[in-house]
PDB file of C-alpha atoms in Angstrom:
ATOM      1  CA  MET A  21       0.000   0.000   0.000  1.00 35.00           C
ATOM      2  CA  ILE A  22       1.332   3.464  -0.904  1.00 37.00           C
ATOM      3  CA  VAL A  23       0.542   6.271   1.521  1.00 36.00           C
ATOM      4  CA  GLU A  24       0.719   9.826   0.166  1.00 39.00           C
ATOM      5  CA  ASN A  25       0.775  13.105   2.016  1.00 36.00           C
ATOM      6  CA  PRO A  26      -1.009  16.287   0.876  1.00 37.00           C
ATOM      7  CA  PHE A  27       2.069  17.324  -1.128  1.00 37.00           C
ATOM      8  CA  SER A  28       1.969  14.101  -3.207  1.00 38.00           C
ATOM      9  CA  MET A  29       5.232  12.844  -1.751  1.00 40.00           C
ATOM     10  CA  ILE A  30       5.549   9.121  -1.216  1.00 40.00           C
ATOM     11  CA  LEU A  31       6.354   8.546   2.433  1.00 40.00           C
ATOM     12  CA  SER A  32       8.665   5.913   3.790  1.00 44.00           C
ATOM     13  CA  THR A  33       9.231   5.053   7.407  1.00 44.00           C
ATOM     14  CA  LEU A  34      12.376   3.564   8.890  1.00 47.00           C
ATOM     15  CA  ALA A  35      13.336   2.413  12.324  1.00 44.00           C
ATOM     16  CA  LEU A  36      16.715   1.528  13.728  1.00 41.00           C
ATOM     17  CA  ILE A  37      16.526  -1.459  16.014  1.00 40.00           C
ATOM     18  CA  VAL A  38      19.313  -1.125  18.569  1.00 38.00           C
ATOM     19  CA  ALA A  39      20.950  -4.373  19.532  1.00 40.00           C
ATOM     20  CA  PRO A  40      21.759  -5.032  23.190  1.00 39.00           C
ATOM     21  CA  SER A  41      25.482  -5.090  22.359  1.00 42.00           C
ATOM     22  CA  VAL A  42      27.919  -2.218  21.966  1.00 41.00           C
ATOM     23  CA  PHE A  43      30.296  -2.116  18.989  1.00 44.00           C
ATOM     24  CA  VAL A  44      33.253   0.275  18.682  1.00 48.00           C
ATOM     25  CA  GLY A  45      31.844   2.350  21.527  1.00 56.00           C
ATOM     26  CA  GLN A  46      28.461   2.803  19.846  1.00 66.00           C
ATOM     27  CA  GLU A  47      25.139   1.055  20.086  1.00 84.00           C
ATOM     28  CA  ALA A  48      24.292  -0.588  16.786  1.00 89.00           C
ATOM     29  CA  GLY A  49      21.586  -2.723  15.293  1.00 89.00           C
ATOM     30  CA  PRO A  50      20.020  -4.053  12.104  1.00 89.00           C
ATOM     31  CA  LEU A  51      17.617  -1.981  10.014  1.00 88.00           C
ATOM     32  CA  VAL A  52      13.906  -2.699   9.941  1.00 84.00           C
ATOM     33  CA  CYS A  53      11.772  -0.883   7.360  1.00 85.00           C
ATOM     34  CA  TRP A  54       8.036  -0.638   6.814  1.00 83.00           C
ATOM     35  CA  GLY A  55       5.652   1.387   4.673  1.00 84.00           C
ATOM     36  CA  SER A  56       5.619   1.818   0.905  1.00 83.00           C
ATOM     37  CA  ASN A  57       8.045  -0.295  -1.091  1.00 87.00           C
ATOM     38  CA  ALA A  58       8.190   2.172  -3.981  1.00 86.00           C
ATOM     39  CA  TYR A  59      11.792   2.359  -5.235  1.00 87.00           C
ATOM     40  CA  TRP A  60      12.575  -0.732  -3.092  1.00 84.00           C
ATOM     41  CA  LEU A  61      12.645   1.355   0.089  1.00 84.00           C
ATOM     42  CA  LEU A  62      11.961  -1.719   2.213  1.00 84.00           C
ATOM     43  CA  ASP A  63      15.012  -3.538   0.832  1.00 87.00           C
ATOM     44  CA  ALA A  64      17.373  -2.319   3.548  1.00 89.00           C
ATOM     45  CA  PRO A  65      20.947  -3.566   3.454  1.00 93.00           C
ATOM     46  CA  ASP A  66      22.086  -6.233   5.889  1.00 93.00           C
ATOM     47  CA  GLY A  67      24.491  -5.512   8.695  1.00 94.00           C
ATOM     48  CA  LEU A  68      24.720  -3.399  11.818  1.00 93.00           C
ATOM     49  CA  PHE A  69      24.150   0.355  11.730  1.00 95.00           C
ATOM     50  CA  THR A  70      24.561   3.272  14.128  1.00 94.00           C
ATOM     51  CA  ALA A  71      22.251   5.846  12.476  1.00 94.00           C
ATOM     52  CA  VAL A  72      19.446   5.968   9.929  1.00 94.00           C
ATOM     53  CA  ALA A  73      17.463   8.646   8.061  1.00 94.00           C
ATOM     54  CA  ALA A  74      14.768   8.823   5.402  1.00 93.00           C
ATOM     55  CA  GLY A  75      14.398  11.257   2.507  1.00 94.00           C
ATOM     56  CA  LYS A  76      11.453  11.735   0.163  1.00 94.00           C
ATOM     57  CA  GLU A  77      12.028   8.500  -1.759  1.00 93.00           C
ATOM     58  CA  HIS A  78      15.389   7.284  -0.460  1.00 95.00           C
ATOM     59  CA  SER A  79      16.973   6.170   2.795  1.00 94.00           C
ATOM     60  CA  LEU A  80      20.438   6.371   4.356  1.00 95.00           C
ATOM     61  CA  ALA A  81      22.265   4.603   7.153  1.00 96.00           C
ATOM     62  CA  ILE A  82      25.709   4.605   8.726  1.00 97.00           C
ATOM     63  CA  ARG A  83      27.561   1.296   9.017  1.00 96.00           C
ATOM     64  CA  LEU A  84      29.764   0.415  12.005  1.00 94.00           C
ATOM     65  CA  ASP A  85      32.841   1.584  10.069  1.00 96.00           C
ATOM     66  CA  GLY A  86      31.269   5.040   9.549  1.00 97.00           C
ATOM     67  CA  SER A  87      30.557   4.591   5.846  1.00 98.00           C
ATOM     68  CA  VAL A  88      27.188   5.699   4.472  1.00 98.00           C
ATOM     69  CA  VAL A  89      24.935   3.370   2.517  1.00 97.00           C
ATOM     70  CA  CYS A  90      21.873   4.629   0.600  1.00 96.00           C
ATOM     71  CA  TRP A  91      18.986   2.890  -1.155  1.00 95.00           C
ATOM     72  CA  GLY A  92      15.793   3.863  -2.945  1.00 94.00           C
ATOM     73  CA  ASN A  93      15.222   6.412  -5.718  1.00 95.00           C
ATOM     74  CA  ASN A  94      18.520   7.706  -7.135  1.00 96.00           C
ATOM     75  CA  ASP A  95      17.214   9.975  -9.910  1.00 97.00           C
ATOM     76  CA  GLU A  96      19.287  12.959  -8.689  1.00 98.00           C
ATOM     77  CA  GLY A  97      22.301  11.050  -7.355  1.00 97.00           C
ATOM     78  CA  GLN A  98      21.014  11.180  -3.752  1.00 98.00           C
ATOM     79  CA  CYS A  99      22.068   7.567  -3.216  1.00 97.00           C
ATOM     80  CA  ILE A 100      25.673   7.998  -4.395  1.00 97.00           C
ATOM     81  CA  ALA A 101      27.245   8.541  -0.991  1.00 97.00           C
ATOM     82  CA  PRO A 102      30.776   9.917  -0.694  1.00 97.00           C
ATOM     83  CA  SER A 103      33.468   7.770   0.850  1.00 97.00           C
ATOM     84  CA  GLY A 104      34.707   8.489   4.336  1.00 97.00           C
ATOM     85  CA  SER A 105      33.561   8.133   7.906  1.00 98.00           C
ATOM     86  CA  PHE A 106      30.404   9.872   9.138  1.00 98.00           C
ATOM     87  CA  VAL A 107      28.476  10.133  12.415  1.00 97.00           C
ATOM     88  CA  GLU A 108      25.101  11.531  11.285  1.00 97.00           C
ATOM     89  CA  VAL A 109      22.910  11.458   8.160  1.00 98.00           C
ATOM     90  CA  ALA A 110      19.819  13.330   6.977  1.00 98.00           C
ATOM     91  CA  GLY A 111      17.644  12.811   3.915  1.00 97.00           C
ATOM     92  CA  GLY A 112      16.018  15.675   2.016  1.00 97.00           C
ATOM     93  CA  GLY A 113      13.694  15.721  -0.970  1.00 96.00           C
ATOM     94  CA  SER A 114      16.214  14.419  -3.498  1.00 97.00           C
ATOM     95  CA  HIS A 115      19.432  15.200  -1.674  1.00 98.00           C
ATOM     96  CA  SER A 116      21.382  13.721   1.202  1.00 98.00           C
ATOM     97  CA  ILE A 117      23.633  15.198   3.858  1.00 98.00           C
ATOM     98  CA  ALA A 118      26.116  13.613   6.256  1.00 98.00           C
ATOM     99  CA  ARG A 119      28.240  14.976   9.113  1.00 98.00           C
ATOM    100  CA  ARG A 120      31.749  13.840   9.972  1.00 98.00           C
ATOM    101  CA  SER A 121      33.053  13.612  13.548  1.00 97.00           C
ATOM    102  CA  ASP A 122      34.991  16.866  13.023  1.00 98.00           C
ATOM    103  CA  GLY A 123      31.690  18.642  12.254  1.00 98.00           C
ATOM    104  CA  SER A 124      32.291  19.094   8.538  1.00 98.00           C
ATOM    105  CA  VAL A 125      29.422  18.258   6.189  1.00 98.00           C
ATOM    106  CA  ALA A 126      29.076  16.493   2.837  1.00 98.00           C
ATOM    107  CA  CYS A 127      25.968  16.996   0.673  1.00 98.00           C
ATOM    108  CA  TRP A 128      25.058  15.198  -2.547  1.00 98.00           C
ATOM    109  CA  GLY A 129      22.119  14.775  -4.921  1.00 98.00           C
ATOM    110  CA  GLU A 130      19.811  17.449  -6.323  1.00 98.00           C
ATOM    111  CA  ASN A 131      21.210  20.961  -5.924  1.00 98.00           C
ATOM    112  CA  THR A 132      18.806  23.119  -7.958  1.00 97.00           C
ATOM    113  CA  ASN A 133      18.142  25.383  -4.958  1.00 97.00           C
ATOM    114  CA  GLY A 134      21.627  25.288  -3.440  1.00 97.00           C
ATOM    115  CA  GLN A 135      20.631  22.710  -0.807  1.00 98.00           C
ATOM    116  CA  CYS A 136      23.973  20.947  -1.336  1.00 98.00           C
ATOM    117  CA  ASN A 137      26.084  24.112  -1.080  1.00 98.00           C
ATOM    118  CA  ALA A 138      27.028  23.599   2.553  1.00 97.00           C
ATOM    119  CA  PRO A 139      28.828  26.537   4.165  1.00 96.00           C
ATOM    120  CA  GLY A 140      32.433  25.882   5.114  1.00 95.00           C
ATOM    121  CA  VAL A 141      31.779  25.768   8.859  1.00 97.00           C
ATOM    122  CA  THR A 142      31.328  22.945  11.367  1.00 98.00           C
ATOM    123  CA  PHE A 143      28.104  21.663  12.894  1.00 98.00           C
ATOM    124  CA  VAL A 144      27.049  19.551  15.863  1.00 98.00           C
ATOM    125  CA  GLN A 145      23.769  18.430  14.247  1.00 98.00           C
ATOM    126  CA  ILE A 146      22.242  18.447  10.746  1.00 98.00           C
ATOM    127  CA  ALA A 147      18.789  18.200   9.180  1.00 98.00           C
ATOM    128  CA  ALA A 148      17.346  18.325   5.673  1.00 98.00           C
ATOM    129  CA  GLY A 149      14.068  19.550   4.225  1.00 97.00           C
ATOM    130  CA  ARG A 150      12.694  18.984   0.745  1.00 96.00           C
ATOM    131  CA  TRP A 151      14.752  21.780  -0.879  1.00 97.00           C
ATOM    132  CA  HIS A 152      16.931  23.076   1.965  1.00 97.00           C
ATOM    133  CA  SER A 153      19.473  21.879   4.527  1.00 98.00           C
ATOM    134  CA  LEU A 154      20.254  23.019   8.058  1.00 97.00           C
ATOM    135  CA  GLY A 155      23.065  22.767  10.541  1.00 98.00           C
ATOM    136  CA  LEU A 156      23.252  23.509  14.254  1.00 98.00           C
ATOM    137  CA  ARG A 157      26.516  25.230  15.229  1.00 98.00           C
ATOM    138  CA  GLY A 158      28.331  24.519  18.477  1.00 97.00           C
ATOM    139  CA  ASN A 159      27.422  28.019  19.737  1.00 97.00           C
ATOM    140  CA  GLY A 160      23.683  27.316  19.285  1.00 97.00           C
ATOM    141  CA  GLY A 161      23.366  29.223  16.024  1.00 96.00           C
ATOM    142  CA  VAL A 162      21.542  27.671  13.075  1.00 97.00           C
ATOM    143  CA  ARG A 163      22.644  27.923   9.441  1.00 97.00           C
ATOM    144  CA  CYS A 164      20.263  27.157   6.602  1.00 97.00           C
ATOM    145  CA  TRP A 165      21.036  26.881   2.900  1.00 98.00           C
ATOM    146  CA  GLY A 166      18.930  26.113  -0.140  1.00 97.00           C
ATOM    147  CA  SER A 167      15.418  27.255  -0.996  1.00 97.00           C
ATOM    148  CA  ASN A 168      13.874  30.022   1.077  1.00 96.00           C
ATOM    149  CA  SER A 169      10.640  30.234  -0.927  1.00 95.00           C
ATOM    150  CA  TYR A 170       8.495  29.855   2.202  1.00 94.00           C
ATOM    151  CA  GLY A 171      10.849  31.521   4.693  1.00 94.00           C
ATOM    152  CA  GLN A 172      12.305  28.189   5.843  1.00 93.00           C
ATOM    153  CA  CYS A 173      15.822  29.705   5.894  1.00 93.00           C
ATOM    154  CA  ASP A 174      14.930  33.015   7.565  1.00 89.00           C
TER     155      ASP A 174
END
């Protein structure tokens, strides 16, 4: 069954099941997915993961080694994750964002509104909207980049 929201976006839901064990100093567990299987969103990769996020029609997770794995719709390159080690992921409309332990950010996928033009600063937390991205600075300030058509970056 496909569930649609008022904006005609196919919704997917993911959950990270945390195993009772601790690996490399982090809790980790397998992925369990439910909801629409459009773009094979329910076909989560095997293994143990420390973080998970869902975009409009794609999903992301961080493996124990810090690498990012993506699955689902890849029409804008949102599932072609960069190499490296990451600690946090966020999924936007058709873009993805990941944060490294040093606070630097990598963005990939659709960039028509500048949502992948991350500022050259560090963050302690990240988030992504349909056409914009956000980062929380260590001093409590918030930076937003991408579309501001509805004041989402004001």
